[in-house]
XYZ file of C-alpha atoms in Angstrom:
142
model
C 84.075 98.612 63.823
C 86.258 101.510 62.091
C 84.409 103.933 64.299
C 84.680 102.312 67.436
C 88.350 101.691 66.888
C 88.994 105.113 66.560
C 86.794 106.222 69.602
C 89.092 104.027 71.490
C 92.073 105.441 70.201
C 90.866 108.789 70.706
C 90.379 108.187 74.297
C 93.869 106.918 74.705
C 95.253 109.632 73.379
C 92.848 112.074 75.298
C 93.533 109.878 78.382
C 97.586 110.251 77.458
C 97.421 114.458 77.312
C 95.545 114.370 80.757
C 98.129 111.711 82.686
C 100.718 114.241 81.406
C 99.350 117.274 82.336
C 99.009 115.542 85.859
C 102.787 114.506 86.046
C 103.321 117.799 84.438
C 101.405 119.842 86.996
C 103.072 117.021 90.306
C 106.539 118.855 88.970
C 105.364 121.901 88.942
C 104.075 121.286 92.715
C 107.315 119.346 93.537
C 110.005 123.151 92.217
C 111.493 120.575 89.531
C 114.311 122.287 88.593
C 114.420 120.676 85.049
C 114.863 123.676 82.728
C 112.217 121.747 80.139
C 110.106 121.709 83.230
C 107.476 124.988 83.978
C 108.905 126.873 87.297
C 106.768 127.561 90.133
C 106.128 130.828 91.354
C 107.942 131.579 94.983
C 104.814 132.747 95.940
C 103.069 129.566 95.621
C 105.382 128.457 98.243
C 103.191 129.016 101.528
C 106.388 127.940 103.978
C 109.996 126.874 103.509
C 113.230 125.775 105.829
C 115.762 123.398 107.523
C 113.945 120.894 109.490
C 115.787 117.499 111.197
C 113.710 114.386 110.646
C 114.646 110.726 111.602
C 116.255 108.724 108.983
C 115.483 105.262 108.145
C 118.647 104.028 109.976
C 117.245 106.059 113.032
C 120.036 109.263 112.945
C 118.563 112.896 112.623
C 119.341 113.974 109.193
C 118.633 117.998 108.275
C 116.605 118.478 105.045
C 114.970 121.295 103.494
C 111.076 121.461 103.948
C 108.557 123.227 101.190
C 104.812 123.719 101.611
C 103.465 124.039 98.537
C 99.530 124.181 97.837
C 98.647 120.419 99.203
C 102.498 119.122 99.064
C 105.046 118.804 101.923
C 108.354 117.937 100.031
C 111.411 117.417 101.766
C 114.433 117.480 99.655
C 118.542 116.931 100.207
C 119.202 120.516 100.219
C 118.124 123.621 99.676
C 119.208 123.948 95.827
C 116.469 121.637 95.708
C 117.787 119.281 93.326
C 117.112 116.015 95.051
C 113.843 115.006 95.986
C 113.492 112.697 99.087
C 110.590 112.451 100.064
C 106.564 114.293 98.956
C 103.290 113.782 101.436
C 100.132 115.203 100.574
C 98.958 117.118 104.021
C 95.232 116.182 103.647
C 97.417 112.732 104.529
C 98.031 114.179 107.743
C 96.096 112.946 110.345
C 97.926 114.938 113.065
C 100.397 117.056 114.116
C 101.301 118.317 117.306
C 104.193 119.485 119.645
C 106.213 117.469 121.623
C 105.870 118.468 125.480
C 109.445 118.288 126.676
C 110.017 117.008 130.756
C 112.087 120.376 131.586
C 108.984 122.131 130.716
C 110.824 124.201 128.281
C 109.118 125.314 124.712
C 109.613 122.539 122.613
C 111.966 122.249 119.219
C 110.297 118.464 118.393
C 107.249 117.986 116.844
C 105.170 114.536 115.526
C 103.459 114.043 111.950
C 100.733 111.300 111.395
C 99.884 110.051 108.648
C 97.427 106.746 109.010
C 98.978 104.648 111.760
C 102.600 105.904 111.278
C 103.974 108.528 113.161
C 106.853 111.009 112.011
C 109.374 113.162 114.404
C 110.713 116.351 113.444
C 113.023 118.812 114.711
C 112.958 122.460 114.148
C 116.110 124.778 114.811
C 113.815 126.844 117.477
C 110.625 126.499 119.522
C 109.230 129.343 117.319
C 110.479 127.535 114.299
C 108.929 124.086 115.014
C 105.483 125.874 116.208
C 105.471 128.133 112.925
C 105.644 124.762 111.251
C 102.807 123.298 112.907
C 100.730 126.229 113.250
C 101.211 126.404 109.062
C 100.300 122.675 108.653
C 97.449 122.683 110.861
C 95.860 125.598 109.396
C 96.482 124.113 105.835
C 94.631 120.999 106.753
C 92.036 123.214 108.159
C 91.193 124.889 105.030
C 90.718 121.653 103.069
């Protein structure tokens, strides 16, 4: 009975060191900026910006993006030290461009993850394709 307790202790605490590692590896992915925290290498960062996104109350809001590894995390600003929100792209079911009626190169683009769709702005055609052309290439690789 001695022995099996301690088997099950030792998998707690086994099962403890790996759920931190995993929290301690989603900050790393995330650019915590807690000093007790590891940093991230910039050059694990495969694309960063301004983007606009719809709000929950509906209004365009401007938030900085980050690509990182198999992380899209959009934060407050760029100091990065609110989170808002953190997708994993192999979520991402879709993304494309959104044809405009003038028939000029578009600045809007659409996420989908499941059945929900997302709409984002970038500051230029060129940025808003860059964006998708990084996604898409991203979810081709996994």
């Amino acid at each position: 009975r001695r022995e099996k307790v301690a088997a099950f202790l030792a998998g707690v605490l086994l099962s403890m060191d790996l759920a931190r590692s995993v929290v301690q590896r989603l900050l790393v992915l995330l650019g915590s900026r807690d000093p007790s925290e590891p940093s991230i290498p910039e050059e694990c960062v495969t694309k960063c910006g301004h983007l606009w996104r719809v709000d929950s109350s509906g209004r365009w809001v401007k938030r900085w993006f980050e690509l990182r590894e198999d992380v899209l995390a959009s934060y407050k600003a760029e100091d990065r030290t609110k989170l808002k929100n953190a997708i994993k792209v192999s979520k991402i079911s879709r993304i494309e461009l959104t044809p405009t009626l003038e028939g000029e190169r578009p600045t809007h683009f659409v996420m989908t993850c499941g059945t929900s769709s997302y709409p984002f702005r970038g500051e230029t055609p060129d940025d808003a394709s860059s964006w998708v052309d990084t996604i898409e290439k991203r979810l081709r690789a996994q």
